[in-house]
Short mmCIF file of C-alpha atoms in Angstrom, two decimals:
data_model
loop_
_atom_site.label_atom_id
_atom_site.label_comp_id
_atom_site.label_asym_id
_atom_site.label_seq_id
_atom_site.Cartn_x
_atom_site.Cartn_y
_atom_site.Cartn_z
CA MET A 56 -0.61 -11.55 -47.09
CA ASN A 57 -2.38 -8.48 -47.14
CA HIS A 58 -4.75 -8.17 -50.03
CA TYR A 59 -7.86 -6.14 -49.86
CA PHE A 60 -10.27 -5.14 -52.38
CA VAL A 61 -10.79 -1.40 -52.35
CA THR A 62 -14.33 0.41 -53.36
CA GLY A 63 -16.02 3.50 -52.40
CA THR A 64 -18.81 5.87 -51.35
CA ASP A 65 -19.15 7.18 -54.78
CA THR A 66 -16.72 7.63 -58.39
CA ASP A 67 -15.01 9.95 -57.65
CA VAL A 68 -14.04 10.33 -53.81
CA GLY A 69 -10.12 8.99 -54.21
CA LYS A 70 -10.43 5.76 -55.23
CA THR A 71 -7.09 5.17 -56.67
CA GLN A 72 -5.39 7.82 -55.16
CA VAL A 73 -5.82 5.85 -51.41
CA ALA A 74 -5.60 2.90 -52.77
CA SER A 75 -1.27 3.84 -54.27
CA ALA A 76 -1.15 5.70 -51.40
CA LEU A 77 -1.49 2.33 -49.49
CA LEU A 78 0.83 0.86 -51.62
CA HIS A 79 3.24 3.08 -50.80
CA LEU A 80 3.57 2.85 -47.73
CA ALA A 81 3.75 -1.07 -47.76
CA VAL A 82 6.49 -0.64 -49.59
CA LYS A 83 7.89 2.01 -47.02
CA GLN A 84 8.01 -0.99 -44.56
CA GLY A 85 9.59 -3.10 -47.05
CA LEU A 86 6.19 -5.23 -48.23
CA SER A 87 6.05 -6.43 -51.41
CA THR A 88 3.38 -4.92 -53.77
CA ALA A 89 0.58 -6.03 -56.32
CA ALA A 90 -1.96 -4.10 -57.62
CA SER A 91 -5.72 -4.77 -59.97
CA LYS A 92 -8.04 -2.27 -62.04
CA PRO A 93 -10.28 -5.03 -63.70
CA VAL A 94 -12.05 -3.07 -65.28
CA ALA A 95 -11.47 0.68 -66.53
CA ALA A 96 -13.66 3.59 -68.30
CA GLY A 97 -11.75 6.56 -68.91
CA CYS A 98 -9.58 4.79 -71.32
CA ASP A 99 -7.26 6.63 -73.44
CA MET A 100 -6.18 5.51 -76.82
CA THR A 101 -1.80 5.03 -76.77
CA GLN A 102 0.61 3.75 -79.52
CA VAL A 103 0.33 -0.31 -77.89
CA GLY A 104 -4.00 0.33 -77.39
CA LEU A 105 -5.89 1.89 -73.84
CA ARG A 106 -4.68 3.00 -71.28
CA ASN A 107 -6.30 4.00 -68.03
CA ASP A 108 -5.01 6.64 -65.52
CA ASP A 109 -6.16 5.11 -62.61
CA ALA A 110 -4.46 1.75 -63.71
CA GLN A 111 -0.61 3.26 -64.42
CA THR A 112 -1.33 5.48 -60.73
CA LEU A 113 -1.01 1.57 -59.40
CA MET A 114 1.58 -0.19 -61.12
CA ALA A 115 3.19 2.73 -60.59
CA GLN A 116 2.85 1.68 -57.24
CA SER A 117 3.75 -1.65 -56.94
CA THR A 118 7.12 -3.70 -57.23
CA GLN A 119 5.47 -6.60 -59.21
CA ALA A 120 6.03 -6.38 -62.86
CA LEU A 121 2.46 -7.11 -64.44
CA PRO A 122 1.88 -6.08 -67.52
CA TYR A 123 -0.96 -4.20 -68.02
CA GLU A 124 -2.75 -6.94 -69.62
CA THR A 125 -3.82 -8.16 -66.40
CA VAL A 126 -3.85 -5.22 -64.76
CA ASN A 127 -6.74 -3.91 -66.23
CA PRO A 128 -8.05 -6.28 -68.65
CA VAL A 129 -11.07 -4.33 -69.26
CA ALA A 130 -10.02 -0.64 -70.91
CA LEU A 131 -12.93 0.66 -71.78
CA ALA A 132 -12.55 4.20 -74.02
CA PRO A 133 -15.81 6.50 -72.57
CA PRO A 134 -15.91 7.35 -69.34
CA ILE A 135 -18.96 6.29 -68.68
CA ALA A 136 -20.81 3.31 -66.34
CA PRO A 137 -18.69 -0.03 -66.94
CA HIS A 138 -21.64 -2.42 -67.66
CA ILE A 139 -22.63 0.86 -70.56
CA ALA A 140 -19.57 1.26 -72.02
CA ALA A 141 -18.41 -2.78 -72.58
CA GLN A 142 -22.24 -2.64 -74.24
CA GLN A 143 -21.33 0.27 -76.79
CA ALA A 144 -17.54 -1.75 -77.21
CA GLY A 145 -19.66 -5.10 -77.15
CA ILE A 146 -18.10 -6.65 -74.60
CA GLU A 147 -19.57 -8.86 -72.27
CA LEU A 148 -18.77 -7.86 -68.50
CA SER A 149 -18.99 -10.59 -66.14
CA VAL A 150 -17.86 -12.34 -62.43
CA ALA A 151 -16.79 -15.13 -64.79
CA SER A 152 -14.42 -13.47 -66.86
CA LEU A 153 -12.61 -11.72 -64.35
CA LEU A 154 -12.06 -13.55 -61.58
CA PRO A 155 -9.43 -15.27 -63.04
CA ARG A 156 -7.29 -12.64 -64.29
CA VAL A 157 -7.57 -11.18 -61.06
CA GLN A 158 -6.51 -13.79 -58.92
CA GLN A 159 -3.68 -14.03 -62.05
CA VAL A 160 -2.85 -11.05 -60.42
CA LEU A 161 -3.53 -12.28 -56.43
CA ALA A 162 -1.47 -15.77 -57.10
CA GLY A 163 2.18 -13.55 -57.67
CA GLN A 164 1.80 -13.64 -53.78
CA ALA A 165 2.24 -9.88 -52.70
CA ASP A 166 2.93 -9.33 -48.97
CA PHE A 167 -0.11 -6.05 -50.12
CA ALA A 168 -2.36 -6.36 -52.75
CA VAL A 169 -5.52 -4.33 -53.77
CA VAL A 170 -7.84 -4.41 -55.62
CA GLU A 171 -9.88 -1.91 -57.25
CA GLY A 172 -13.69 -1.13 -57.63
CA ALA A 173 -14.62 1.25 -60.12
CA GLY A 174 -17.62 3.96 -58.44
CA GLY A 175 -19.24 2.63 -55.31
CA TRP A 176 -20.20 -1.10 -54.46
CA ARG A 177 -22.99 -1.67 -56.90
CA VAL A 178 -22.05 -0.55 -60.18
CA PRO A 179 -23.14 -2.64 -62.60
CA LEU A 180 -20.65 -5.45 -64.27
CA SER A 181 -24.16 -6.61 -66.15
CA GLU A 182 -27.55 -6.76 -65.59
CA THR A 183 -27.25 -9.47 -62.73
CA GLN A 184 -24.44 -8.61 -61.88
CA THR A 185 -22.20 -5.83 -59.81
CA LEU A 186 -18.58 -5.44 -58.89
CA ALA A 187 -19.59 -5.99 -55.40
CA ASP A 188 -20.35 -10.13 -56.75
CA LEU A 189 -16.51 -10.13 -58.13
CA ALA A 190 -16.17 -8.79 -54.52
CA GLN A 191 -17.75 -11.61 -52.78
CA ALA A 192 -16.20 -13.93 -55.69
CA LEU A 193 -13.33 -12.71 -54.73
CA ARG A 194 -13.41 -13.07 -50.51
CA LEU A 195 -11.63 -10.18 -49.74
CA PRO A 196 -11.30 -7.86 -46.65
CA VAL A 197 -12.71 -4.39 -48.03
CA ILE A 198 -10.84 -1.05 -47.43
CA MET A 199 -13.41 1.60 -48.57
CA VAL A 200 -12.50 5.64 -49.14
CA VAL A 201 -15.55 8.42 -48.38
CA GLY A 202 -15.61 10.90 -50.16
CA ILE A 203 -15.54 13.55 -47.18
CA ARG A 204 -18.40 16.85 -48.45
CA LEU A 205 -21.78 16.64 -47.82
CA GLY A 206 -23.76 13.70 -47.85
CA CYS A 207 -21.21 11.35 -47.42
CA ILE A 208 -22.40 10.18 -43.75
CA SER A 209 -25.43 8.60 -45.46
CA HIS A 210 -22.96 6.94 -47.99
CA ALA A 211 -20.11 5.46 -45.86
CA LEU A 212 -23.18 4.41 -43.40
CA LEU A 213 -25.23 2.41 -46.38
CA THR A 214 -21.66 1.60 -48.29
CA ALA A 215 -20.57 -0.34 -44.93
CA GLU A 216 -24.12 -1.95 -44.52
CA ALA A 217 -23.92 -3.27 -47.88
CA ILE A 218 -20.51 -4.72 -47.78
CA GLU A 219 -21.52 -6.08 -44.11
CA ARG A 220 -24.69 -7.47 -45.44
CA ASP A 221 -22.72 -9.67 -48.55
CA GLY A 222 -21.33 -11.16 -46.24
CA LEU A 223 -16.92 -9.48 -46.24
CA THR A 224 -15.91 -7.87 -43.48
CA LEU A 225 -15.07 -3.83 -43.23
CA ALA A 226 -10.69 -3.76 -42.76
CA GLY A 227 -11.26 -0.20 -42.72
CA TRP A 228 -12.20 3.46 -43.95
CA VAL A 229 -10.52 6.29 -45.42
CA ALA A 230 -12.04 10.00 -44.22
CA ASN A 231 -10.18 11.40 -47.40
CA ILE A 232 -11.24 15.19 -47.65
CA ILE A 233 -12.36 16.20 -51.18
CA ASP A 234 -14.69 19.74 -50.99
CA PRO A 235 -13.38 22.06 -48.58
CA ASP A 236 -15.44 24.44 -48.48
CA SER A 237 -17.87 21.82 -47.21
CA ALA A 238 -19.25 22.18 -43.76
CA CYS A 239 -18.29 20.28 -40.71
CA ILE A 240 -16.26 18.32 -42.10
CA ALA A 241 -14.40 17.65 -38.19
CA ASP A 242 -18.14 17.15 -37.13
CA ASN A 243 -18.42 14.23 -39.63
CA ILE A 244 -15.51 12.92 -39.56
CA ALA A 245 -16.52 11.38 -35.46
CA THR A 246 -19.84 10.95 -35.83
CA LEU A 247 -18.72 8.33 -39.19
CA LYS A 248 -15.83 6.73 -36.10
CA ARG A 249 -18.82 6.56 -33.64
CA ARG A 250 -20.78 4.39 -36.66
CA LEU A 251 -18.41 2.35 -38.68
CA SER A 252 -17.44 -0.65 -36.85
CA ALA A 253 -14.02 -0.61 -38.54
CA PRO A 254 -10.82 1.70 -38.08
CA CYS A 255 -10.82 4.67 -39.56
CA LEU A 256 -7.00 4.40 -41.88
CA GLY A 257 -6.47 7.84 -42.11
CA GLU A 258 -8.24 11.04 -42.17
CA VAL A 259 -6.48 12.40 -45.79
CA PRO A 260 -6.63 16.40 -45.89
CA PHE A 261 -7.64 18.54 -49.31
CA LEU A 262 -4.22 18.59 -50.97
CA PRO A 263 -4.31 21.09 -54.67
CA GLU A 264 -1.90 18.54 -56.11
CA PRO A 265 -1.97 14.45 -54.67
CA ASN A 266 0.37 12.15 -55.40
CA ALA A 267 1.06 8.83 -52.91
CA ALA A 268 3.76 9.88 -51.06
CA LEU A 269 1.90 12.71 -50.39
CA ILE A 270 -0.93 10.59 -49.24
CA ALA A 271 0.40 7.61 -47.17
CA HIS A 272 2.04 10.50 -44.47
CA TYR A 273 -1.57 10.92 -43.13
CA LEU A 274 -2.49 6.79 -43.64
CA SER A 275 -1.32 3.17 -42.18
CA LEU A 276 -2.19 0.14 -42.95
CA PRO A 277 -4.81 -2.01 -41.52
CA GLU A 278 -3.88 -4.68 -38.90
CA VAL A 279 -4.09 -8.85 -40.18
CA ALA A 280 -5.85 -10.63 -38.49
CA SER A 281 -4.78 -13.43 -36.38
#
């Protein structure tokens, strides 16, 4: 089974778009899929409760039909840092509370599954824990989404360094061009390919109207370690 934790070099770098495209690609290859979005800040109130667009996007590419609350157990209304949104809602975030909810998704034994973080690698859950602690508890290999724009090289190298320092494997990374006017795009990507030890799983061009099927065209799934 291929189960991965998906992180980004920052917020708004296309984690959900890439994660959903990887799920789409897995389905095209005949694999069963599942997804988890443990914490989501920036949710809309609906007739059935708070709902997050990212979580629903991942669910749309999952072959395993799971209740929304299983996929996204903590849904927070304000689009702000999760630990601050949780404090405002009177919710205590912790690895201990999130871990069994994610494990419930992974226990379905989908051939390919993603657990999507929120923002970057060190996004806080509380005063003492971050989402990186959850990734460590899950012991999943990591896929890093790099938003290609000014400053992305340092952000990517620092994130990769932190992932490896935390004892996890960087299974691959995706170059997602989010600023088409950024200078030296090809040179930046080439630099990252030389400096990152993990394989590049694809280069996604700037797409005015991205969707999972379109992005999947530019991606490949990580190779399974033997």
